[in-house]
CSV table of C-alpha atoms in Angstrom, one decimal:
chain,number,residue,atom,x,y,z
A,1,MET,CA,0.1,0.1,0.0
A,2,THR,CA,1.4,3.6,-0.6
A,3,SER,CA,2.0,5.8,1.8
A,4,PRO,CA,0.1,9.4,2.0
A,5,LEU,CA,3.4,10.8,1.9
A,6,ASN,CA,4.4,8.8,-1.1
A,7,ALA,CA,0.9,9.9,-2.8
A,8,THR,CA,1.7,13.6,-2.4
A,9,ALA,CA,5.2,13.2,-3.7
A,10,GLY,CA,4.0,11.7,-7.1
A,11,ALA,CA,1.1,14.1,-7.5
A,12,SER,CA,3.6,16.6,-6.9
A,13,ARG,CA,6.3,15.7,-9.5
A,14,ASN,CA,2.9,15.4,-12.1
A,15,GLY,CA,2.0,19.4,-10.8
A,16,VAL,CA,5.7,20.5,-11.9
A,17,VAL,CA,5.6,18.4,-14.8
A,18,ALA,CA,2.6,19.8,-16.1
A,19,ALA,CA,3.7,23.2,-15.2
A,20,ARG,CA,6.9,22.9,-17.1
A,21,HIS,CA,5.0,22.0,-20.7
A,22,LEU,CA,2.4,24.7,-20.3
A,23,ALA,CA,5.4,27.0,-19.5
A,24,ARG,CA,7.5,25.7,-22.5
A,25,TRP,CA,3.8,26.4,-25.1
A,26,LEU,CA,3.5,29.7,-23.4
A,27,GLY,CA,6.7,30.5,-24.8
A,28,LEU,CA,6.2,29.1,-27.5
A,29,ALA,CA,2.9,31.2,-28.4
A,30,ALA,CA,4.7,34.6,-27.0
A,31,THR,CA,6.3,34.7,-30.5
A,32,PRO,CA,4.4,34.6,-33.0
A,33,THR,CA,1.2,36.7,-31.0
A,34,PHE,CA,3.1,39.5,-30.5
A,35,ALA,CA,4.5,39.3,-34.0
A,36,ILE,CA,0.4,38.9,-35.5
A,37,MET,CA,-0.5,42.1,-32.9
A,38,ALA,CA,2.3,43.9,-34.4
A,39,VAL,CA,1.0,43.8,-37.9
A,40,LEU,CA,-2.8,44.1,-36.7
A,41,THR,CA,-1.8,47.2,-35.4
A,42,ALA,CA,0.1,48.6,-38.1
A,43,MET,CA,-2.6,47.5,-40.4
A,44,LEU,CA,-5.2,49.2,-38.3
A,45,ASP,CA,-3.7,52.4,-36.6
A,46,GLY,CA,-0.9,52.4,-38.8
A,47,PRO,CA,-1.1,56.6,-39.6
A,48,ALA,CA,-1.9,57.4,-35.8
A,49,ASP,CA,0.8,55.2,-34.4
A,50,MET,CA,3.1,57.1,-36.3
A,51,LEU,CA,2.0,60.4,-35.3
A,52,CYS,CA,2.1,59.8,-31.8
A,53,ALA,CA,5.5,58.3,-32.3
A,54,ALA,CA,6.6,61.2,-34.5
A,55,GLY,CA,5.5,63.3,-31.5
A,56,HIS,CA,7.3,62.0,-29.1
A,57,GLY,CA,10.7,61.7,-31.2
A,58,ALA,CA,11.3,58.6,-30.2
A,59,MET,CA,12.5,56.0,-33.0
A,60,LEU,CA,11.4,53.2,-31.0
A,61,GLY,CA,8.2,55.3,-29.7
A,62,GLY,CA,4.5,53.3,-30.5
A,63,MET,CA,2.9,50.2,-30.5
A,64,VAL,CA,4.4,48.4,-33.4
A,65,PRO,CA,7.9,48.6,-32.5
A,66,MET,CA,7.2,47.7,-28.8
A,67,TYR,CA,5.2,44.3,-30.1
A,68,LEU,CA,8.1,43.7,-32.6
A,69,LEU,CA,11.0,43.9,-29.8
A,70,MET,CA,8.4,41.8,-27.7
A,71,SER,CA,8.3,39.1,-30.2
A,72,ALA,CA,12.5,39.1,-30.4
A,73,PHE,CA,12.7,38.8,-27.0
A,74,HIS,CA,10.3,35.9,-26.2
A,75,SER,CA,12.2,34.2,-29.6
A,76,ALA,CA,14.2,32.3,-27.4
A,77,ALA,CA,11.7,29.1,-26.8
A,78,TRP,CA,11.5,29.0,-30.5
A,79,LEU,CA,15.6,28.6,-30.7
A,80,ARG,CA,15.8,26.4,-27.8
A,81,LEU,CA,13.1,24.4,-30.0
A,82,MET,CA,15.2,24.2,-33.4
A,83,ALA,CA,18.2,23.5,-31.6
A,84,GLU,CA,17.0,20.3,-29.7
A,85,GLY,CA,15.2,19.9,-33.5
A,86,ARG,CA,18.7,19.4,-35.1
A,87,GLY,CA,20.8,18.0,-32.1
A,88,GLY,CA,18.1,15.2,-32.4
A,89,ALA,CA,18.0,14.7,-36.2
A,90,ARG,CA,22.3,13.8,-35.9
């Protein structure tokens, strides 16, 4: 018979594994989500966004550059996935 302590340890390990899988999928979802948001913002709010950026005098001002930067910063999950794929093919 399993002791309650062992059952709790097994459940907690399954929770950790599930959390790691969820974190991996969320990391993979971030890059395309921010890229899509950048494209939609550029298409829907293009001229207004450019006017706001020009008014502040900042080259990286506005929502489109912000979404593109966020997409680039979150691309590590995709790079890791591609590296794992190449390492497994050898």
